[in-house]
Amino acid sequence: MGSRGRAEDSKKASEEQAQLVLIDDTCLFLNLLVRRSWARRGRPAVIGGGGEHRNKVSVIGAVSVSPRTRRLGFSFYTRADGFFGAAEVVGSCGTCSGRWWGR
């Protein structure tokens, strides 16, 4: 650990002037999970929809740190009603690499 409880700089990344990129993805469901009804107390309403298609948005984001200026960059991609596979993750990194490496 570095001073004040922070991690030290990566020696290999700084020696090679490498870009540090952290990638994460998530899925946001657009359907309501809590449903209210006007049913009387003790007589719960039967609300269907257990097997229906869920509307969702997949989001993948990347935070990058520049080796020279130590500035942070952020980019993200979204996909409606789908998910990001390995090929899409690599593709999104490839399209951002020009921005990350100054090309």
Short mmCIF file of N, CA and C in Angstrom, two decimals:
data_model
loop_
_atom_site.label_atom_id
_atom_site.label_comp_id
_atom_site.label_asym_id
_atom_site.label_seq_id
_atom_site.Cartn_x
_atom_site.Cartn_y
_atom_site.Cartn_z
N MET A 1 0.83 -1.18 0.00
CA MET A 1 0.00 0.00 0.00
C MET A 1 0.88 1.24 0.00
N GLY A 2 0.39 2.22 -0.70
CA GLY A 2 1.09 3.50 -0.75
C GLY A 2 0.75 4.35 0.46
N SER A 3 1.13 5.60 0.39
CA SER A 3 0.86 6.51 1.50
C SER A 3 -0.64 6.80 1.59
N ARG A 4 -1.11 7.05 2.78
CA ARG A 4 -2.51 7.39 3.06
C ARG A 4 -3.50 6.33 2.61
N GLY A 5 -3.13 5.07 2.64
CA GLY A 5 -4.06 3.99 2.34
C GLY A 5 -4.40 3.80 0.88
N ARG A 6 -3.67 4.44 -0.02
CA ARG A 6 -3.93 4.27 -1.45
C ARG A 6 -2.95 3.27 -2.04
N ALA A 7 -3.37 2.60 -3.10
CA ALA A 7 -2.50 1.64 -3.77
C ALA A 7 -1.39 2.38 -4.52
N GLU A 8 -0.23 1.77 -4.56
CA GLU A 8 0.89 2.37 -5.29
C GLU A 8 0.66 2.27 -6.78
N ASP A 9 1.39 3.08 -7.54
CA ASP A 9 1.31 3.02 -9.00
C ASP A 9 1.83 1.68 -9.49
N SER A 10 1.23 1.19 -10.56
CA SER A 10 1.69 -0.05 -11.16
C SER A 10 3.04 0.20 -11.84
N LYS A 11 4.08 -0.48 -11.39
CA LYS A 11 5.43 -0.24 -11.92
C LYS A 11 5.53 -0.62 -13.38
N LYS A 12 4.97 -1.77 -13.74
CA LYS A 12 5.07 -2.22 -15.12
C LYS A 12 4.32 -1.28 -16.06
N ALA A 13 3.14 -0.84 -15.65
CA ALA A 13 2.36 0.07 -16.48
C ALA A 13 3.08 1.39 -16.67
N SER A 14 3.72 1.90 -15.62
CA SER A 14 4.42 3.17 -15.75
C SER A 14 5.70 3.03 -16.56
N GLU A 15 6.38 1.91 -16.45
CA GLU A 15 7.60 1.69 -17.24
C GLU A 15 7.29 1.62 -18.73
N GLU A 16 6.20 0.98 -19.09
CA GLU A 16 5.85 0.80 -20.50
C GLU A 16 4.94 1.91 -21.02
N GLN A 17 4.65 2.92 -20.20
CA GLN A 17 3.73 4.00 -20.58
C GLN A 17 2.41 3.41 -21.08
N ALA A 18 1.90 2.41 -20.37
CA ALA A 18 0.69 1.70 -20.77
C ALA A 18 -0.55 2.41 -20.23
N GLN A 19 -1.62 2.29 -20.97
CA GLN A 19 -2.91 2.84 -20.58
C GLN A 19 -3.58 1.85 -19.63
N LEU A 20 -4.08 2.31 -18.52
CA LEU A 20 -4.79 1.47 -17.57
C LEU A 20 -6.28 1.64 -17.82
N VAL A 21 -6.98 0.53 -18.12
CA VAL A 21 -8.40 0.58 -18.46
C VAL A 21 -9.15 -0.41 -17.58
N LEU A 22 -10.19 0.05 -16.92
CA LEU A 22 -11.05 -0.79 -16.09
C LEU A 22 -12.41 -0.88 -16.76
N ILE A 23 -12.88 -2.10 -16.99
CA ILE A 23 -14.12 -2.34 -17.73
C ILE A 23 -15.12 -3.05 -16.82
N ASP A 24 -16.38 -2.64 -16.92
CA ASP A 24 -17.45 -3.30 -16.17
C ASP A 24 -18.74 -3.21 -16.98
N ASP A 25 -19.62 -4.16 -16.75
CA ASP A 25 -20.91 -4.14 -17.45
C ASP A 25 -22.03 -4.42 -16.46
N THR A 26 -23.22 -4.00 -16.82
CA THR A 26 -24.39 -4.22 -15.98
C THR A 26 -25.63 -4.30 -16.86
N CYS A 27 -26.72 -4.72 -16.27
CA CYS A 27 -27.99 -4.83 -16.99
C CYS A 27 -29.05 -4.10 -16.17
N LEU A 28 -29.80 -3.23 -16.83
CA LEU A 28 -30.86 -2.47 -16.18
C LEU A 28 -32.20 -2.98 -16.67
N PHE A 29 -33.04 -3.43 -15.74
CA PHE A 29 -34.37 -3.91 -16.10
C PHE A 29 -35.34 -2.73 -16.09
N LEU A 30 -36.14 -2.62 -17.13
CA LEU A 30 -37.07 -1.50 -17.27
C LEU A 30 -38.46 -1.82 -16.74
N ASN A 31 -38.72 -3.07 -16.39
CA ASN A 31 -40.03 -3.46 -15.84
C ASN A 31 -40.06 -3.14 -14.35
N LEU A 32 -41.23 -2.80 -13.85
CA LEU A 32 -41.38 -2.58 -12.43
C LEU A 32 -41.33 -3.90 -11.69
N LEU A 33 -40.61 -3.94 -10.60
CA LEU A 33 -40.54 -5.17 -9.82
C LEU A 33 -41.57 -5.18 -8.69
N VAL A 34 -42.01 -4.01 -8.25
CA VAL A 34 -43.04 -3.91 -7.21
C VAL A 34 -44.32 -3.47 -7.88
N ARG A 35 -45.36 -4.24 -7.67
CA ARG A 35 -46.65 -3.91 -8.29
C ARG A 35 -47.68 -3.70 -7.20
N ARG A 36 -48.43 -2.64 -7.32
CA ARG A 36 -49.48 -2.32 -6.36
C ARG A 36 -50.84 -2.63 -6.97
N SER A 37 -51.79 -2.93 -6.12
CA SER A 37 -53.15 -3.16 -6.61
C SER A 37 -54.14 -2.54 -5.63
N TRP A 38 -55.39 -2.42 -6.06
CA TRP A 38 -56.44 -1.87 -5.23
C TRP A 38 -57.26 -2.98 -4.57
N ALA A 39 -56.68 -4.17 -4.42
CA ALA A 39 -57.39 -5.29 -3.81
C ALA A 39 -57.58 -5.03 -2.31
N ARG A 40 -58.64 -5.62 -1.77
CA ARG A 40 -58.90 -5.50 -0.34
C ARG A 40 -57.84 -6.25 0.44
N ARG A 41 -57.66 -5.81 1.67
CA ARG A 41 -56.70 -6.46 2.54
C ARG A 41 -57.14 -7.90 2.81
N GLY A 42 -56.23 -8.83 2.72
CA GLY A 42 -56.56 -10.24 2.90
C GLY A 42 -57.00 -10.93 1.63
N ARG A 43 -57.24 -10.20 0.56
CA ARG A 43 -57.63 -10.75 -0.74
C ARG A 43 -56.67 -10.22 -1.80
N PRO A 44 -55.47 -10.75 -1.84
CA PRO A 44 -54.48 -10.22 -2.79
C PRO A 44 -54.89 -10.45 -4.24
N ALA A 45 -54.60 -9.48 -5.05
CA ALA A 45 -54.89 -9.59 -6.48
C ALA A 45 -53.89 -10.55 -7.12
N VAL A 46 -54.36 -11.28 -8.12
CA VAL A 46 -53.48 -12.18 -8.86
C VAL A 46 -52.93 -11.40 -10.04
N ILE A 47 -51.64 -11.15 -10.00
CA ILE A 47 -50.99 -10.38 -11.05
C ILE A 47 -50.09 -11.33 -11.83
N GLY A 48 -50.39 -11.51 -13.10
CA GLY A 48 -49.59 -12.42 -13.93
C GLY A 48 -48.32 -11.75 -14.42
N GLY A 49 -47.62 -12.47 -15.24
CA GLY A 49 -46.42 -11.89 -15.85
C GLY A 49 -45.14 -12.54 -15.42
N GLY A 50 -45.22 -13.72 -14.82
CA GLY A 50 -43.99 -14.37 -14.38
C GLY A 50 -43.09 -14.81 -15.51
N GLY A 51 -43.66 -15.21 -16.65
CA GLY A 51 -42.84 -15.73 -17.73
C GLY A 51 -42.72 -14.82 -18.93
N GLU A 52 -43.14 -13.58 -18.80
CA GLU A 52 -43.10 -12.68 -19.95
C GLU A 52 -41.69 -12.15 -20.20
N HIS A 53 -41.53 -11.58 -21.37
CA HIS A 53 -40.24 -11.01 -21.75
C HIS A 53 -39.97 -9.75 -20.95
N ARG A 54 -38.76 -9.63 -20.42
CA ARG A 54 -38.40 -8.44 -19.66
C ARG A 54 -37.66 -7.46 -20.55
N ASN A 55 -38.06 -6.21 -20.48
CA ASN A 55 -37.34 -5.16 -21.20
C ASN A 55 -36.10 -4.80 -20.40
N LYS A 56 -34.97 -4.76 -21.07
CA LYS A 56 -33.72 -4.46 -20.37
C LYS A 56 -32.78 -3.69 -21.28
N VAL A 57 -31.83 -3.06 -20.65
CA VAL A 57 -30.77 -2.35 -21.36
C VAL A 57 -29.45 -2.81 -20.76
N SER A 58 -28.55 -3.30 -21.59
CA SER A 58 -27.22 -3.67 -21.14
C SER A 58 -26.28 -2.49 -21.35
N VAL A 59 -25.45 -2.24 -20.37
CA VAL A 59 -24.51 -1.12 -20.42
C VAL A 59 -23.12 -1.64 -20.11
N ILE A 60 -22.14 -1.24 -20.91
CA ILE A 60 -20.75 -1.56 -20.64
C ILE A 60 -19.99 -0.25 -20.61
N GLY A 61 -19.15 -0.08 -19.61
CA GLY A 61 -18.40 1.16 -19.46
C GLY A 61 -16.94 0.88 -19.18
N ALA A 62 -16.11 1.85 -19.50
CA ALA A 62 -14.67 1.73 -19.27
C ALA A 62 -14.13 3.05 -18.74
N VAL A 63 -13.33 2.96 -17.70
CA VAL A 63 -12.62 4.11 -17.15
C VAL A 63 -11.15 3.91 -17.48
N SER A 64 -10.54 4.91 -18.08
CA SER A 64 -9.13 4.80 -18.47
C SER A 64 -8.32 5.88 -17.77
N VAL A 65 -7.04 5.57 -17.54
CA VAL A 65 -6.11 6.51 -16.92
C VAL A 65 -4.96 6.72 -17.89
N SER A 66 -4.71 7.96 -18.25
CA SER A 66 -3.63 8.29 -19.18
C SER A 66 -2.28 8.17 -18.47
N PRO A 67 -1.29 7.52 -19.11
CA PRO A 67 0.01 7.36 -18.46
C PRO A 67 0.80 8.66 -18.36
N ARG A 68 0.61 9.56 -19.30
CA ARG A 68 1.39 10.80 -19.31
C ARG A 68 0.74 11.89 -18.46
N THR A 69 -0.53 12.13 -18.70
CA THR A 69 -1.20 13.25 -18.02
C THR A 69 -1.95 12.83 -16.76
N ARG A 70 -2.14 11.53 -16.56
CA ARG A 70 -2.87 10.97 -15.42
C ARG A 70 -4.31 11.48 -15.37
N ARG A 71 -4.86 11.77 -16.53
CA ARG A 71 -6.26 12.19 -16.62
C ARG A 71 -7.15 10.98 -16.80
N LEU A 72 -8.37 11.08 -16.28
CA LEU A 72 -9.34 10.00 -16.40
C LEU A 72 -10.19 10.19 -17.65
N GLY A 73 -10.50 9.09 -18.29
CA GLY A 73 -11.42 9.09 -19.42
C GLY A 73 -12.54 8.09 -19.14
N PHE A 74 -13.69 8.31 -19.74
CA PHE A 74 -14.82 7.41 -19.55
C PHE A 74 -15.56 7.26 -20.86
N SER A 75 -15.87 6.02 -21.20
CA SER A 75 -16.70 5.76 -22.38
C SER A 75 -17.65 4.63 -22.04
N PHE A 76 -18.80 4.60 -22.72
CA PHE A 76 -19.78 3.56 -22.45
C PHE A 76 -20.56 3.25 -23.72
N TYR A 77 -21.13 2.06 -23.74
CA TYR A 77 -21.98 1.61 -24.84
C TYR A 77 -23.22 0.97 -24.25
N THR A 78 -24.33 1.08 -24.95
CA THR A 78 -25.59 0.48 -24.50
C THR A 78 -26.14 -0.43 -25.58
N ARG A 79 -26.92 -1.41 -25.16
CA ARG A 79 -27.60 -2.32 -26.09
C ARG A 79 -28.97 -2.62 -25.50
N ALA A 80 -30.01 -2.29 -26.27
CA ALA A 80 -31.38 -2.54 -25.82
C ALA A 80 -31.76 -3.99 -26.11
N ASP A 81 -32.42 -4.62 -25.15
CA ASP A 81 -32.90 -6.01 -25.28
C ASP A 81 -31.84 -6.98 -25.75
N GLY A 82 -30.67 -6.90 -25.19
CA GLY A 82 -29.60 -7.83 -25.53
C GLY A 82 -28.55 -7.83 -24.43
N PHE A 83 -27.45 -8.47 -24.72
CA PHE A 83 -26.36 -8.50 -23.76
C PHE A 83 -25.05 -8.43 -24.53
N PHE A 84 -23.99 -8.07 -23.84
CA PHE A 84 -22.67 -7.99 -24.43
C PHE A 84 -21.95 -9.32 -24.22
N GLY A 85 -21.55 -9.95 -25.31
CA GLY A 85 -20.73 -11.15 -25.25
C GLY A 85 -19.26 -10.77 -25.31
N ALA A 86 -18.40 -11.78 -25.33
CA ALA A 86 -16.96 -11.53 -25.37
C ALA A 86 -16.55 -10.77 -26.62
N ALA A 87 -17.16 -11.10 -27.77
CA ALA A 87 -16.80 -10.42 -29.02
C ALA A 87 -17.17 -8.94 -28.97
N GLU A 88 -18.32 -8.61 -28.38
CA GLU A 88 -18.73 -7.21 -28.29
C GLU A 88 -17.84 -6.43 -27.33
N VAL A 89 -17.40 -7.08 -26.25
CA VAL A 89 -16.50 -6.41 -25.30
C VAL A 89 -15.18 -6.08 -25.97
N VAL A 90 -14.62 -7.04 -26.70
CA VAL A 90 -13.36 -6.81 -27.41
C VAL A 90 -13.56 -5.75 -28.49
N GLY A 91 -14.70 -5.78 -29.18
CA GLY A 91 -14.98 -4.78 -30.21
C GLY A 91 -15.10 -3.38 -29.64
N SER A 92 -15.76 -3.26 -28.48
CA SER A 92 -15.88 -1.93 -27.87
C SER A 92 -14.53 -1.41 -27.41
N CYS A 93 -13.67 -2.31 -26.95
CA CYS A 93 -12.32 -1.89 -26.57
C CYS A 93 -11.53 -1.45 -27.80
N GLY A 94 -11.74 -2.14 -28.92
CA GLY A 94 -11.02 -1.78 -30.14
C GLY A 94 -11.44 -0.42 -30.68
N THR A 95 -12.73 -0.09 -30.58
CA THR A 95 -13.17 1.21 -31.09
C THR A 95 -12.74 2.34 -30.17
N CYS A 96 -12.56 2.06 -28.91
CA CYS A 96 -12.12 3.11 -27.98
C CYS A 96 -10.61 3.23 -27.91
N SER A 97 -9.89 2.24 -28.42
CA SER A 97 -8.44 2.26 -28.26
C SER A 97 -7.80 3.47 -28.92
N GLY A 98 -8.36 3.93 -30.03
CA GLY A 98 -7.82 5.13 -30.67
C GLY A 98 -7.92 6.34 -29.77
N ARG A 99 -9.04 6.45 -29.07
CA ARG A 99 -9.21 7.56 -28.14
C ARG A 99 -8.31 7.40 -26.93
N TRP A 100 -8.19 6.14 -26.44
CA TRP A 100 -7.38 5.92 -25.25
C TRP A 100 -5.90 6.15 -25.51
N TRP A 101 -5.44 5.73 -26.69
CA TRP A 101 -4.01 5.82 -26.97
C TRP A 101 -3.64 7.01 -27.84
N GLY A 102 -4.56 7.90 -28.06
CA GLY A 102 -4.27 9.12 -28.79
C GLY A 102 -4.08 8.94 -30.28
N ARG A 103 -4.67 7.92 -30.88
CA ARG A 103 -4.53 7.68 -32.32
C ARG A 103 -5.61 8.38 -33.08
#
